[in-house]
Coordinates of N, CA and C in Angstrom, one line a residue:
M296 N -16.0 28.7 -55.6 CA -15.1 28.8 -54.5 C -14.7 27.5 -53.9
Y297 N -13.5 27.3 -53.6 CA -13.0 26.0 -53.1 C -12.9 26.0 -51.7
R298 N -13.1 24.9 -51.2 CA -13.0 24.8 -49.6 C -11.7 24.0 -49.3
I299 N -10.9 24.6 -48.5 CA -9.6 23.8 -48.1 C -10.1 22.9 -47.0
I300 N -9.8 21.6 -47.2 CA -10.1 20.6 -46.2 C -8.7 20.5 -45.2
F301 N -8.8 20.9 -44.0 CA -7.8 20.6 -43.1 C -7.9 19.3 -42.4
P302 N -6.8 18.7 -42.0 CA -6.8 17.4 -41.4 C -7.9 17.1 -40.3
S303 N -8.2 18.1 -39.7 CA -9.2 18.1 -38.6 C -10.6 17.8 -39.1
D304 N -10.8 18.2 -40.4 CA -12.1 18.0 -41.0 C -12.5 16.6 -41.3
R305 N -11.5 15.6 -41.2 CA -11.7 14.2 -41.6 C -11.3 13.4 -40.4
S306 N -12.0 12.3 -40.3 CA -11.7 11.3 -39.2 C -10.3 10.7 -39.3
D307 N -9.7 10.3 -38.2 CA -8.4 9.7 -38.2 C -8.4 8.4 -39.1
E308 N -9.5 7.7 -39.2 CA -9.5 6.6 -40.0 C -9.6 7.0 -41.5
D309 N -10.2 8.1 -41.8 CA -10.2 8.6 -43.3 C -8.8 9.0 -43.6
Q310 N -8.3 9.6 -42.7 CA -6.8 10.2 -43.1 C -6.0 9.0 -43.2
R311 N -6.1 7.9 -42.3 CA -5.2 6.8 -42.4 C -5.4 6.0 -43.7
R312 N -6.7 5.9 -44.2 CA -6.9 5.2 -45.5 C -6.4 5.9 -46.5
Q313 N -6.5 7.4 -46.5 CA -6.0 8.1 -47.6 C -4.3 8.1 -47.7
A314 N -3.8 8.2 -46.5 CA -2.4 8.1 -46.4 C -1.8 6.8 -46.9
L315 N -2.5 5.6 -46.6 CA -2.2 4.3 -47.1 C -2.4 4.2 -48.7
D316 N -3.3 4.9 -49.1 CA -3.6 5.0 -50.7 C -2.3 5.7 -51.3
Y317 N -1.9 6.9 -50.7 CA -0.7 7.5 -51.2 C 0.6 6.6 -51.1
I318 N 0.8 6.0 -49.9 CA 1.9 5.2 -49.9 C 1.9 3.9 -50.8
T319 N 0.7 3.3 -51.0 CA 0.6 2.2 -51.9 C 1.0 2.7 -53.4
D320 N 0.5 3.8 -53.7 CA 0.7 4.4 -55.0 C 2.3 4.5 -55.2
A321 N 2.9 5.1 -54.3 CA 4.4 5.3 -54.3 C 5.1 3.9 -54.3
W322 N 4.7 3.0 -53.5 CA 5.2 1.7 -53.6 C 5.1 1.0 -55.0
I323 N 4.0 1.1 -55.7 CA 3.8 0.5 -56.9 C 4.7 1.2 -58.0
E324 N 5.1 2.6 -57.9 CA 5.9 3.2 -58.7 C 7.3 2.7 -58.5
A325 N 7.6 2.6 -57.3 CA 9.0 2.1 -57.0 C 9.3 0.7 -57.5
V326 N 8.2 -0.1 -57.4 CA 8.5 -1.5 -57.9 C 8.5 -1.4 -59.4
K327 N 7.6 -0.6 -60.1 CA 7.8 -0.4 -61.6 C 9.1 0.1 -62.0
D328 N 9.8 1.0 -61.1 CA 11.2 1.4 -61.5 C 12.2 0.5 -61.1
G329 N 11.9 -0.8 -60.7 CA 12.8 -1.9 -60.6 C 13.3 -2.0 -59.1
L330 N 12.8 -1.3 -58.1 CA 13.4 -1.5 -56.8 C 12.9 -2.7 -56.2
D331 N 13.7 -3.3 -55.4 CA 13.4 -4.6 -54.7 C 12.3 -4.3 -53.6
P332 N 11.1 -5.0 -53.6 CA 10.1 -4.7 -52.5 C 10.6 -4.9 -51.1
N333 N 11.6 -5.8 -50.8 CA 12.1 -5.9 -49.6 C 12.8 -4.6 -49.1
Q334 N 13.6 -4.0 -50.0 CA 14.3 -2.8 -49.8 C 13.3 -1.6 -49.5
I335 N 12.3 -1.6 -50.3 CA 11.2 -0.5 -50.2 C 10.6 -0.7 -48.8
A336 N 10.3 -1.9 -48.4 CA 9.6 -2.1 -47.1 C 10.6 -1.8 -46.0
V337 N 12.0 -2.0 -46.0 CA 12.7 -1.6 -45.0 C 12.9 -0.1 -45.0
A338 N 13.0 0.5 -46.1 CA 13.1 2.0 -46.1 C 11.9 2.7 -45.6
A339 N 10.6 2.1 -45.9 CA 9.4 2.6 -45.5 C 9.3 2.5 -43.9
L340 N 9.7 1.4 -43.5 CA 9.7 1.3 -41.9 C 10.6 2.3 -41.2
E341 N 11.8 2.3 -41.8 CA 12.8 3.2 -41.3 C 12.3 4.6 -41.2
A342 N 11.7 5.1 -42.3 CA 11.2 6.4 -42.4 C 10.1 6.7 -41.5
S343 N 9.2 5.7 -41.4 CA 8.1 5.8 -40.5 C 8.4 5.9 -39.0
I344 N 9.4 5.1 -38.7 CA 9.9 5.0 -37.2 C 10.6 6.3 -36.9
R345 N 11.4 6.9 -37.8 CA 12.0 8.2 -37.6 C 10.9 9.3 -37.4
E346 N 10.0 9.3 -38.3 CA 8.9 10.3 -38.2 C 8.2 10.2 -36.9
M347 N 7.9 9.0 -36.6 CA 6.9 8.8 -35.3 C 7.7 9.2 -34.2
V348 N 9.1 9.0 -34.1 CA 9.9 9.4 -32.9 C 9.9 10.9 -32.9
A349 N 10.1 11.5 -34.1 CA 10.2 13.0 -34.1 C 8.8 13.7 -33.6
L350 N 7.7 13.0 -34.1 CA 6.4 13.5 -33.8 C 6.0 13.1 -32.3
R351 N 6.2 11.9 -31.9 CA 5.6 11.5 -30.5 C 6.5 11.1 -29.5
G352 N 7.8 10.9 -29.9 CA 8.9 10.5 -29.0 C 9.1 9.0 -29.0
E353 N 10.2 8.6 -28.2 CA 10.6 7.3 -28.3 C 9.6 6.3 -27.5
T354 N 9.1 6.7 -26.3 CA 8.3 5.8 -25.6 C 7.0 5.4 -26.4
Y355 N 6.4 6.5 -26.9 CA 5.2 6.2 -27.7 C 5.5 5.2 -28.9
T356 N 6.6 5.6 -29.6 CA 7.0 4.7 -30.7 C 7.2 3.2 -30.3
I357 N 7.9 3.1 -29.4 CA 8.1 1.7 -28.8 C 6.8 1.0 -28.5
D358 N 5.9 1.7 -27.8 CA 4.7 1.1 -27.5 C 3.8 0.8 -28.8
M359 N 3.8 1.8 -29.7 CA 3.1 1.5 -31.0 C 3.7 0.3 -31.8
L360 N 5.0 0.2 -31.7 CA 5.6 -0.8 -32.4 C 5.3 -2.3 -31.8
A361 N 5.2 -2.2 -30.4 CA 4.7 -3.4 -29.6 C 3.3 -3.9 -30.1
R362 N 2.5 -2.9 -30.2 CA 1.1 -3.2 -30.6 C 1.1 -3.8 -32.0
Q363 N 1.9 -3.1 -32.9 CA 2.0 -3.6 -34.3 C 2.5 -5.0 -34.4
S364 N 3.5 -5.4 -33.6 CA 4.0 -6.6 -33.4 C 2.9 -7.6 -33.2
G365 N 2.0 -7.3 -32.1 CA 1.0 -8.2 -31.7 C -0.1 -8.4 -32.9
R366 N -0.3 -7.3 -33.7 CA -1.2 -7.5 -35.0 C -0.5 -8.4 -35.9
V367 N 0.8 -8.3 -36.1 CA 1.5 -9.4 -37.0 C 1.4 -10.7 -36.5
E368 N 1.7 -10.9 -35.2 CA 1.6 -12.3 -34.6 C 0.2 -12.8 -34.7
A369 N -0.9 -12.0 -34.8 CA -2.3 -12.4 -34.8 C -2.7 -12.6 -36.3
G370 N -1.8 -12.5 -37.3 CA -2.1 -12.7 -38.7 C -2.9 -11.5 -39.3
E371 N -3.1 -10.3 -38.7 CA -3.7 -9.3 -39.2 C -3.0 -8.6 -40.5
C372 N -1.7 -8.8 -40.6 CA -1.0 -8.2 -41.6 C -0.5 -9.1 -42.7
S373 N -1.0 -10.4 -42.6 CA -0.6 -11.3 -43.7 C -1.3 -11.0 -45.0
A374 N -0.8 -11.6 -46.1 CA -1.3 -11.3 -47.3 C -2.7 -11.7 -47.5
H375 N -3.2 -12.7 -46.8 CA -4.6 -13.1 -47.0 C -5.6 -12.4 -46.0
A376 N -5.0 -11.4 -45.1 CA -5.9 -10.7 -44.3 C -6.8 -9.7 -45.2
T377 N -8.0 -9.6 -44.8 CA -8.9 -8.7 -45.4 C -8.7 -7.3 -45.1
R378 N -8.5 -6.4 -46.1 CA -8.4 -5.0 -45.8 C -9.7 -4.3 -45.6
Q379 N -9.8 -3.5 -44.5 CA -11.1 -3.0 -44.2 C -11.2 -1.5 -44.4

């Protein structure tokens, strides 16, 4: 018998990591298909922002983007940053 794992069965961090794996795999496939990584990045950000607004609203999304901006400024998103 199989057990269906609902999102609530896993921690937010586990779900975030698995989601990142899915997105990374899709990114790799898009690059293999010849798409420009810059265009992939822009499209991914636009899709993410639209989805976040639909799920959580404009105010939450703006606050989240401000927090992410701080992370970028702190160097957490640089290519040399260690993934945890």
